[in-house]
PDB file of C-alpha atoms in Angstrom:
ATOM      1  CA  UNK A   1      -0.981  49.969 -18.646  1.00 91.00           C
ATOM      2  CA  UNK A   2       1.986  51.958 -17.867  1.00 89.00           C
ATOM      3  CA  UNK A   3       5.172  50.275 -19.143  1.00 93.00           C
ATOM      4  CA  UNK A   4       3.524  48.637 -21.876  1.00 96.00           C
ATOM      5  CA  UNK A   5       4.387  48.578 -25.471  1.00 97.00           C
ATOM      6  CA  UNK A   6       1.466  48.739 -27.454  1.00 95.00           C
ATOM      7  CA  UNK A   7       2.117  49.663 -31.185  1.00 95.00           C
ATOM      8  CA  UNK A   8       4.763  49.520 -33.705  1.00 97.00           C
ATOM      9  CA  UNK A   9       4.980  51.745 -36.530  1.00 97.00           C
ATOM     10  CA  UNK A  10       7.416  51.096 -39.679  1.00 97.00           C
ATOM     11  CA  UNK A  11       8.865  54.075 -41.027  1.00 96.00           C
ATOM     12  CA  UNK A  12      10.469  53.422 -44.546  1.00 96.00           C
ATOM     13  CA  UNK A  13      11.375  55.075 -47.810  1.00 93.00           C
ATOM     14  CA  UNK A  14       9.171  52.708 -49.676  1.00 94.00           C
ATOM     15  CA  UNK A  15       5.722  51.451 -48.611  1.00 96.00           C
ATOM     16  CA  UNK A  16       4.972  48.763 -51.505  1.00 96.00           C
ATOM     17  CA  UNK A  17       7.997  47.376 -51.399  1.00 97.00           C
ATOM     18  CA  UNK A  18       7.663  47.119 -46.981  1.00 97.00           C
ATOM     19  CA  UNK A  19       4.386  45.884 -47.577  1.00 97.00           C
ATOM     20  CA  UNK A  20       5.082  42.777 -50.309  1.00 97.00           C
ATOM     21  CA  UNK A  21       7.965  42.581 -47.714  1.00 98.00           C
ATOM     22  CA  UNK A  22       5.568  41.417 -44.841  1.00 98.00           C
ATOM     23  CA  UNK A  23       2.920  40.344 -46.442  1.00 97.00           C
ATOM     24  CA  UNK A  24       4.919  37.624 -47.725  1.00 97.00           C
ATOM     25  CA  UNK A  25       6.978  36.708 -44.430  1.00 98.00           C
ATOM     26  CA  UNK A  26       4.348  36.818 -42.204  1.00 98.00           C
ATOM     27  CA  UNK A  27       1.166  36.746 -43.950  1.00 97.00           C
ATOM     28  CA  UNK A  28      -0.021  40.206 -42.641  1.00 98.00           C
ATOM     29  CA  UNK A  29      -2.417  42.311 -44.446  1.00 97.00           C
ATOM     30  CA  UNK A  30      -2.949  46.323 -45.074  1.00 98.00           C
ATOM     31  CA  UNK A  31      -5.472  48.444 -45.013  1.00 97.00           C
ATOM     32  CA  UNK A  32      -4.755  52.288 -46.334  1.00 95.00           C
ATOM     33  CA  UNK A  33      -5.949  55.136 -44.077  1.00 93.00           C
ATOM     34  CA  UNK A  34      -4.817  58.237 -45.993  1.00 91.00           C
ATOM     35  CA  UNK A  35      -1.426  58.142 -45.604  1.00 91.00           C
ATOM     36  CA  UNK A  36      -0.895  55.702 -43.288  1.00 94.00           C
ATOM     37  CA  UNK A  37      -0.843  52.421 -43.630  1.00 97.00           C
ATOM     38  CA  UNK A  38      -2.816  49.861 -40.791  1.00 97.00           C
ATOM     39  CA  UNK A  39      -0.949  46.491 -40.121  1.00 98.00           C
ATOM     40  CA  UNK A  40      -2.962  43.295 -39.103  1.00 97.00           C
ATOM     41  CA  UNK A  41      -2.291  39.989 -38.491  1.00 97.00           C
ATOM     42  CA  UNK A  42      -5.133  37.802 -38.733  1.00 94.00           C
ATOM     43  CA  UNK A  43      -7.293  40.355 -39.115  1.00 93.00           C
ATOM     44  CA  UNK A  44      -5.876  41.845 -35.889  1.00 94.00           C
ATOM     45  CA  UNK A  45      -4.369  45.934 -36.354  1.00 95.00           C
ATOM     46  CA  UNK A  46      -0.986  45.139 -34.632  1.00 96.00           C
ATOM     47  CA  UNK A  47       1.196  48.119 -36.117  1.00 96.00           C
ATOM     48  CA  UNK A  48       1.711  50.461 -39.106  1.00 97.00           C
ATOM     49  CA  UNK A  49       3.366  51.730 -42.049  1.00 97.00           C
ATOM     50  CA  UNK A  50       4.504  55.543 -42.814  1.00 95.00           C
ATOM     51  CA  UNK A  51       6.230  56.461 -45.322  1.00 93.00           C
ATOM     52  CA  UNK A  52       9.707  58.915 -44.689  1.00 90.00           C
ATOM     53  CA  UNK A  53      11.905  60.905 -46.947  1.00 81.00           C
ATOM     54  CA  UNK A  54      14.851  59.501 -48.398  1.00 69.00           C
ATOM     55  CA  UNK A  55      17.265  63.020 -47.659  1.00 66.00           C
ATOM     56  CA  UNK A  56      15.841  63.999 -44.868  1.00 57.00           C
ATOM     57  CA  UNK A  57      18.802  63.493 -42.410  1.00 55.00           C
ATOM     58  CA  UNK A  58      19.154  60.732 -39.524  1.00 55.00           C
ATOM     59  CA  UNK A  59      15.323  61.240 -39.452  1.00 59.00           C
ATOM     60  CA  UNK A  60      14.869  59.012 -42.923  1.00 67.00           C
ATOM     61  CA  UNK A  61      16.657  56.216 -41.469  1.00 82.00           C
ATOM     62  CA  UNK A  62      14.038  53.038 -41.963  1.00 91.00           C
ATOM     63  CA  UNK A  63      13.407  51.591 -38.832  1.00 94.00           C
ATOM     64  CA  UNK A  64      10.479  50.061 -35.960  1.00 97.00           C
ATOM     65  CA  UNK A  65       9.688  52.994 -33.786  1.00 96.00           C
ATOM     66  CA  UNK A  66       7.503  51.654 -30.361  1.00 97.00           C
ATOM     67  CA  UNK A  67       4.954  53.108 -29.035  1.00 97.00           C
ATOM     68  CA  UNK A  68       4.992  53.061 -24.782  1.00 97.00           C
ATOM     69  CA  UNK A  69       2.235  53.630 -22.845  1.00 96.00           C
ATOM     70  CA  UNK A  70       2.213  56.215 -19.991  1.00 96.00           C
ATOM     71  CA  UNK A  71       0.584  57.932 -17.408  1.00 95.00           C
ATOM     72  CA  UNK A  72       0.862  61.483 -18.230  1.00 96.00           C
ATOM     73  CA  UNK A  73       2.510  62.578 -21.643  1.00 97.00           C
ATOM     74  CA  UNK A  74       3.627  65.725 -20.347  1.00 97.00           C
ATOM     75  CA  UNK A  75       5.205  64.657 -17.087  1.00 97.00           C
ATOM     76  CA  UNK A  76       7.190  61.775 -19.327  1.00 97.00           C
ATOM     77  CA  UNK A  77       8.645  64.380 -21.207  1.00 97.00           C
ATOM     78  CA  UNK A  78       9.625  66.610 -18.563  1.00 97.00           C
ATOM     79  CA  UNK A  79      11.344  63.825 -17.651  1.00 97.00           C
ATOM     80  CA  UNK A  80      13.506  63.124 -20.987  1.00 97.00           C
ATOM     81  CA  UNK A  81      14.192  66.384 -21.314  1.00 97.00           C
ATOM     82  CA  UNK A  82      15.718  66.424 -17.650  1.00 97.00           C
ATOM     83  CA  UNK A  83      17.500  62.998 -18.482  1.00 97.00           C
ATOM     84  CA  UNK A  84      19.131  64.075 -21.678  1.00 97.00           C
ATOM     85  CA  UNK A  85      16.834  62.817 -24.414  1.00 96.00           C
ATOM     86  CA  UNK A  86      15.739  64.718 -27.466  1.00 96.00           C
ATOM     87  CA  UNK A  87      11.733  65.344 -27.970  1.00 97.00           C
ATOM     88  CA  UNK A  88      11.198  65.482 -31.654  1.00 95.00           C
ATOM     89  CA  UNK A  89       7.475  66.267 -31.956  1.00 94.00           C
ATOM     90  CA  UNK A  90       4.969  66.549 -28.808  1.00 87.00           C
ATOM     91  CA  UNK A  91       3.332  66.504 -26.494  1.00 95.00           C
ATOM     92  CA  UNK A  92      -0.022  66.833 -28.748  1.00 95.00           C
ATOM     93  CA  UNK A  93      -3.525  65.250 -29.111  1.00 93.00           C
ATOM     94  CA  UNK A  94      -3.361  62.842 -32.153  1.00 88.00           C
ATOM     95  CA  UNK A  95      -7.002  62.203 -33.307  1.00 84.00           C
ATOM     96  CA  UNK A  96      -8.242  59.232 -32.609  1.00 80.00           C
ATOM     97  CA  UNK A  97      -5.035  57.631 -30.803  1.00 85.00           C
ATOM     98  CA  UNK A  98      -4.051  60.254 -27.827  1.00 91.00           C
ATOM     99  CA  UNK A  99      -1.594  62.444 -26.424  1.00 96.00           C
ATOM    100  CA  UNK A 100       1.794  61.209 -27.564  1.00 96.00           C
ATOM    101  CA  UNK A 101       5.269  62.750 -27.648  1.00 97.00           C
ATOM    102  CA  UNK A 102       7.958  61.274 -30.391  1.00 96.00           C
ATOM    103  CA  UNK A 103      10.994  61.395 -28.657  1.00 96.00           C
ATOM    104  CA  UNK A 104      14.520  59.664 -28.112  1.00 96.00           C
ATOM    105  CA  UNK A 105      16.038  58.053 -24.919  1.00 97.00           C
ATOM    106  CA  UNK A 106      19.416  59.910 -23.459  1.00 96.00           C
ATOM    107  CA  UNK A 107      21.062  56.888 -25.359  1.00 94.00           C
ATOM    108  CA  UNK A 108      19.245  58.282 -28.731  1.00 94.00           C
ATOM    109  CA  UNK A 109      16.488  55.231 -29.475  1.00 95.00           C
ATOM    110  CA  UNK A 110      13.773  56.966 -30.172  1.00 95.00           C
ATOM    111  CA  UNK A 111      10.067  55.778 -29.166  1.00 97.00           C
ATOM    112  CA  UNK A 112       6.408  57.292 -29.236  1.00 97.00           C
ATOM    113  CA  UNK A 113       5.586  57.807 -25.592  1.00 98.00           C
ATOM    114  CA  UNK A 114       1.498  57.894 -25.599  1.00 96.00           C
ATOM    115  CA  UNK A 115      -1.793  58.145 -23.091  1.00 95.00           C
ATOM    116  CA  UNK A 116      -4.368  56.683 -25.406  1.00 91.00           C
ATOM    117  CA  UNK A 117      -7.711  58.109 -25.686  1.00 88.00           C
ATOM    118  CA  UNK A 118      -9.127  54.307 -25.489  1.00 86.00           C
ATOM    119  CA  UNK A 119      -7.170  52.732 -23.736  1.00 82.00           C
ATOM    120  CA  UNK A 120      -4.230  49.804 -24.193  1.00 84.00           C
ATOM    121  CA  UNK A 121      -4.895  46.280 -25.480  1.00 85.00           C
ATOM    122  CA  UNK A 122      -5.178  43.773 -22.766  1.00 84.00           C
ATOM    123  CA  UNK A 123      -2.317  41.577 -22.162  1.00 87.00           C
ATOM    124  CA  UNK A 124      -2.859  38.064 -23.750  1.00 86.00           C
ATOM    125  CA  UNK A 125      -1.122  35.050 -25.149  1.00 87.00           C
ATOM    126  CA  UNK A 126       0.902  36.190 -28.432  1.00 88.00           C
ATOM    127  CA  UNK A 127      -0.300  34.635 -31.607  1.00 92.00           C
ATOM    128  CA  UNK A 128       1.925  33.778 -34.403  1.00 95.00           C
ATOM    129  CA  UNK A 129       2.831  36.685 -36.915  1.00 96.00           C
ATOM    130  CA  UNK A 130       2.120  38.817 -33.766  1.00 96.00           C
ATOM    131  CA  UNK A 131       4.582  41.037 -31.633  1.00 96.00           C
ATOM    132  CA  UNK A 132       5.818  38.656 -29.017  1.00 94.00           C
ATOM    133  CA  UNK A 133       8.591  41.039 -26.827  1.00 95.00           C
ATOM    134  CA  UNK A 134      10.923  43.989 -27.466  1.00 97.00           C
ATOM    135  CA  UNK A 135      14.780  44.726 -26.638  1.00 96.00           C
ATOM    136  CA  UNK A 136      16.352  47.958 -26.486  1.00 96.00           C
ATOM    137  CA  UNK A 137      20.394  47.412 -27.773  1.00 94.00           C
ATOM    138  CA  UNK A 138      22.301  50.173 -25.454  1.00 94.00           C
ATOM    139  CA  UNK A 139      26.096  50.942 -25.796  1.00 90.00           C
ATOM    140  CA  UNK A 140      25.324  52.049 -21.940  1.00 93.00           C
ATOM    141  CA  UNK A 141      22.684  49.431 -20.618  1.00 94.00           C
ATOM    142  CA  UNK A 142      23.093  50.380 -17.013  1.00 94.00           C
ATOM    143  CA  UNK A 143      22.179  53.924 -17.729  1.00 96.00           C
ATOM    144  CA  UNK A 144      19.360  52.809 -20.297  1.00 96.00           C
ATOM    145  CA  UNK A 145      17.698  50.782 -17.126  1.00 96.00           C
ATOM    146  CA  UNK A 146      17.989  53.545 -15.047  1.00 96.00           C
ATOM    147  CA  UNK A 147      16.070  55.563 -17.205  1.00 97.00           C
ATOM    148  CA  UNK A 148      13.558  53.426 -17.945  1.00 97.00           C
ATOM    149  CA  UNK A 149      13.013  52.948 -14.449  1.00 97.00           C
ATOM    150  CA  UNK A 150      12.487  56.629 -13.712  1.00 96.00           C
ATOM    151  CA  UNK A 151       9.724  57.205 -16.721  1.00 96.00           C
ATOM    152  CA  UNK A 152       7.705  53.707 -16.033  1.00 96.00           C
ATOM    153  CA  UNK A 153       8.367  52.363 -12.611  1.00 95.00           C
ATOM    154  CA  UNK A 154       9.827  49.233 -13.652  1.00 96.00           C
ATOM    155  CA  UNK A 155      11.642  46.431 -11.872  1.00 95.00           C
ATOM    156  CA  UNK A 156      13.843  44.254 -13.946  1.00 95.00           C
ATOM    157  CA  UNK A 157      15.324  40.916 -13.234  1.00 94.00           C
ATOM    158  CA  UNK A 158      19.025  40.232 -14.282  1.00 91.00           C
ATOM    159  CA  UNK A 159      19.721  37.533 -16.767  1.00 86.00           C
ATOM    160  CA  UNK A 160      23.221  36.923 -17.304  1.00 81.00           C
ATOM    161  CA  UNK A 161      25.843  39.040 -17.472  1.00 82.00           C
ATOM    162  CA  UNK A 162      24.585  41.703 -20.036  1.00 87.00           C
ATOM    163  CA  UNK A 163      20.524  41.112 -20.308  1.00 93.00           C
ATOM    164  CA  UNK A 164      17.724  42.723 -18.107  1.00 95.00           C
ATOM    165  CA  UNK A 165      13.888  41.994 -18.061  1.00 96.00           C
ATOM    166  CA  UNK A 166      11.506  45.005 -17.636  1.00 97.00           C
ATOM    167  CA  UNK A 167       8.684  44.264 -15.402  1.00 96.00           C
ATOM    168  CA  UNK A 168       5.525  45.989 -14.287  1.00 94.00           C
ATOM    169  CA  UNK A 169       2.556  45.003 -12.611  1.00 90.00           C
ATOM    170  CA  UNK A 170       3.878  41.755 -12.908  1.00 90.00           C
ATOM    171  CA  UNK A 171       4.499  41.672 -16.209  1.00 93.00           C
ATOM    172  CA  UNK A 172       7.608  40.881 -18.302  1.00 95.00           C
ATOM    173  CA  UNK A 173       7.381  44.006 -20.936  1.00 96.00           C
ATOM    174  CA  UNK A 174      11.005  43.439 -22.521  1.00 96.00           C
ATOM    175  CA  UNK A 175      14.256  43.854 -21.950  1.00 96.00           C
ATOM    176  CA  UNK A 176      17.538  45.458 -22.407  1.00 97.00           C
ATOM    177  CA  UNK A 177      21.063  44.122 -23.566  1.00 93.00           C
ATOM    178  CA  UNK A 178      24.331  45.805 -24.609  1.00 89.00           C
ATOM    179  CA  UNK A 179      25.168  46.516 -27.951  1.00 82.00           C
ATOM    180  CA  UNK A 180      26.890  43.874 -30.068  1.00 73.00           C
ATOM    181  CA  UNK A 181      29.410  43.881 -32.119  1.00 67.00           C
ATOM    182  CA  UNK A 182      28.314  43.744 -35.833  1.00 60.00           C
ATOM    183  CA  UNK A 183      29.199  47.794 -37.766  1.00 53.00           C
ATOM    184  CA  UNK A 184      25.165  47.539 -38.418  1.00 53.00           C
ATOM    185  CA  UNK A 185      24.050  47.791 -35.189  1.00 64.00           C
ATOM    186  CA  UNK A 186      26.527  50.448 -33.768  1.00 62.00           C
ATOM    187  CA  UNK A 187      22.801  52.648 -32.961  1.00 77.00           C
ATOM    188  CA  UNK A 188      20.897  51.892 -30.128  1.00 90.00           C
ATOM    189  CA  UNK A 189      17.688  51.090 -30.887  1.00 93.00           C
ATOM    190  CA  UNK A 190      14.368  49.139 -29.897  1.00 96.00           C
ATOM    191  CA  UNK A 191      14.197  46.049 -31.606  1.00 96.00           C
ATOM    192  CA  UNK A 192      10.344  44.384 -31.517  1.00 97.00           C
ATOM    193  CA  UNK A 193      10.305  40.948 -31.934  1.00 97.00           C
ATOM    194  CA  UNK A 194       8.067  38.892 -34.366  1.00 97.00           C
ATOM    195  CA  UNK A 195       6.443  35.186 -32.934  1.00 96.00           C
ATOM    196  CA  UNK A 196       6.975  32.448 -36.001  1.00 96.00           C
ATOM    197  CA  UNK A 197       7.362  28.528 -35.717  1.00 93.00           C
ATOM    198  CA  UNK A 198      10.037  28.184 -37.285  1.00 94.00           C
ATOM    199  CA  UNK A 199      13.039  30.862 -37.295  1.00 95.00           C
ATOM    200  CA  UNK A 200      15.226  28.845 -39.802  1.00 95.00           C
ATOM    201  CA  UNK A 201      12.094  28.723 -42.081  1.00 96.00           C
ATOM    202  CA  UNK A 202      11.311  32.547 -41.957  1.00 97.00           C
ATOM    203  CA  UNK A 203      15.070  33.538 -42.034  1.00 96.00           C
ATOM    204  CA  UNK A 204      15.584  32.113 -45.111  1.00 96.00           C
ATOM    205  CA  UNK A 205      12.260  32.849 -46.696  1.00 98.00           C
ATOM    206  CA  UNK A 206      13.618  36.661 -45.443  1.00 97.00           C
ATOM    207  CA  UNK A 207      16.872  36.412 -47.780  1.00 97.00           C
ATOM    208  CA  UNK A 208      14.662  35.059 -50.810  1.00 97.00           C
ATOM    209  CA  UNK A 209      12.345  38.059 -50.506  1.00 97.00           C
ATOM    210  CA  UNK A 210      15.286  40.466 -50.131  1.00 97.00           C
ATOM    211  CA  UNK A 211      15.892  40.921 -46.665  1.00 97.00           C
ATOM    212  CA  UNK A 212      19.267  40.235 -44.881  1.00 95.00           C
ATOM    213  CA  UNK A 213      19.860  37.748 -42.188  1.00 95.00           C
ATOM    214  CA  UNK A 214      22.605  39.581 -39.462  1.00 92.00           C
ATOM    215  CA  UNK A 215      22.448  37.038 -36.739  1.00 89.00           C
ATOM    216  CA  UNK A 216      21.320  33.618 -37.547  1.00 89.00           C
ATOM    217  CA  UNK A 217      19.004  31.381 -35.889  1.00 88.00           C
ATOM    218  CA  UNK A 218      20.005  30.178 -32.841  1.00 76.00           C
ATOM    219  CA  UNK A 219      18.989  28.933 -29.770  1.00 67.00           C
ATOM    220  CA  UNK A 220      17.529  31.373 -27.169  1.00 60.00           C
ATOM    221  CA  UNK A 221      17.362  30.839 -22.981  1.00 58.00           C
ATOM    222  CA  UNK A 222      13.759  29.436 -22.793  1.00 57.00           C
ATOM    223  CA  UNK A 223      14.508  26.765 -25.539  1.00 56.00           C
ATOM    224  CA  UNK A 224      13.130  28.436 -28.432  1.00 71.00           C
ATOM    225  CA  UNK A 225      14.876  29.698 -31.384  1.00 89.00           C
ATOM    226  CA  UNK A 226      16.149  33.368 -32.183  1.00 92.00           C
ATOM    227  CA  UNK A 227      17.056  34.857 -35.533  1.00 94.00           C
ATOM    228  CA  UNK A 228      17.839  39.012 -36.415  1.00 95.00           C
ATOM    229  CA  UNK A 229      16.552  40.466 -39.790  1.00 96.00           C
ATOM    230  CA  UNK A 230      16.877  43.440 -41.577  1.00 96.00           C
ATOM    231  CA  UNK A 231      14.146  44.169 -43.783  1.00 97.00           C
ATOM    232  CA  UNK A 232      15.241  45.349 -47.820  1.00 96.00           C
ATOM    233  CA  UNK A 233      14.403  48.578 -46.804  1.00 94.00           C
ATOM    234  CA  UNK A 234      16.948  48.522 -43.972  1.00 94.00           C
ATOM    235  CA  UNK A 235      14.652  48.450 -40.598  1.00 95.00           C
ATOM    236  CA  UNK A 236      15.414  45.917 -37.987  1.00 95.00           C
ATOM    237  CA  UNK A 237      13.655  43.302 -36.197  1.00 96.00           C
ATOM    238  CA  UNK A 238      14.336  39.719 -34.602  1.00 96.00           C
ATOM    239  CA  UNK A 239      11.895  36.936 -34.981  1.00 96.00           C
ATOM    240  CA  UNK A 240      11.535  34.083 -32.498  1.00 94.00           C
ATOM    241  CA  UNK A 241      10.352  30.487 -31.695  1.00 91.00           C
ATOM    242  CA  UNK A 242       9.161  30.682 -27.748  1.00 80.00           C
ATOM    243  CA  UNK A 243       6.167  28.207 -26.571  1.00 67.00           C
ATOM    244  CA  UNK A 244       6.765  28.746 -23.064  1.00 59.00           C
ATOM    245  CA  UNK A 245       5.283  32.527 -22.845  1.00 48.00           C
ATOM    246  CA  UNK A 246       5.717  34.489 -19.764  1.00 47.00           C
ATOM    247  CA  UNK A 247       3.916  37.560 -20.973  1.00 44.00           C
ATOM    248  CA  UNK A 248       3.950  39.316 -23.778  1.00 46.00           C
ATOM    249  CA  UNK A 249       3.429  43.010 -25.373  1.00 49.00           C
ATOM    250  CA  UNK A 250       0.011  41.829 -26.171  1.00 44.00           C
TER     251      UNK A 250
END
């Protein structure tokens, strides 16, 4: 399913304390697979956990890294490179998983682009505690479309003055906004999004446990409720009450 986002891996200095993290904001368990750590929600593998050097540069920075399905590996990264993104590691054959390329967009966010061997999850209805949608924060979002339209063949839709919604096949596969304002989030990044009940709940359970609450809950387009967290380790993502779904990243 080209365009698709279809994992999420955490990359942080410290795995236990990630993993207490999560496990007590959104009930998700582990499972250890040599050095990587599986995610699941409701016994469901949704993402995982690897662990990153503290001194090792831009590189350590703790953060959500997507993975994007594609066609053909190769041919994606011909395309970055052509762009103006960076390929960091790639293309190769990861056992078990498929040819995948690490790289970062010509805006720097960096993403996994990958064919999988087995292919990608069908598109359903997101639970709770799972990955509900995904926005990429661009100091240039017209060029970050543009790009994105070249590797995956999407169409978008326009939604206000500064938001645009990925689409292909049909399907709504997330969107892109400009950069705000806050010092923290001067980087552009992908920023998955997390399906709760209640934001203002999970928000402040998020501060108890450590994390830090940048933008608080507040009320989103479709009626729902939208909060951003960073994590204590310093990765980002937004969680969100939405019980009209569109689509989702499955």
């Amino acid at each position: 399913l080209q365009g698709k986002f279809v994992w999420f891996d955490l990359l942080t200095n410290d795995v236990t304390l990630s993993k207490n993290f999560y496990d007590e904001l959104f009930d998700w368990s582990f499972k250890k697979r040599g050095s990587y750590t599986v995610v699941s929600n409701n016994g469901q593998p949704i993402g995982g956990i690897v662990e990153i050097q503290p001194n090792d540069g831009e590189e350590s920075t703790p953060r959500w890294i997507p993975l994007l399905s594609v066609d053909d590996v190769d041919q994606a990264v011909a395309l970055v490179q052509e762009a103006g993104g960076t390929i960091h590691e790639g293309p190769v054959d990861m056992p078990k998983r498929g040819r995948g390329a690490l790289i970062s967009d010509p805006q720097g966010a960096p993403l996994l682009l990958l064919r999988s061997f087995k292919g990608d999850p069908p598109d359903r209805e997101t639970s709770i505690g799972s990955w509900l949608w995904i926005e990429l924060w661009s100091d240039d979002p017209e060029a970050s479309l543009g790009f994105y339209q070249d590797l995956c063949g999407y169409k978008y839709i326009k939604d206000g003055e500064d938001y645009w919604i990925l689409k292909r096949d049909e399907q709504w596969r997330g969107g892109i906004r400009s950069m705000p304002d806050e010092e923290k989030l001067k980087v552009c990044c992908w920023i998955p999004v997390v399906r709760v009940s209640d934001t203002v709940a999970i928000s402040e359970l998020a501060e108890k446990l450590g994390g830090r609450v940048l933008v608080k809950p507040g009320n989103s387009n479709d009626g729902g409720s939208v909060s951003l967290i960073e994590d204590p380790g310093g990765a980002l993502l937004m969680v969100q009450r939405w019980s009209n779904i569109s689509s989702s990243t499955g």
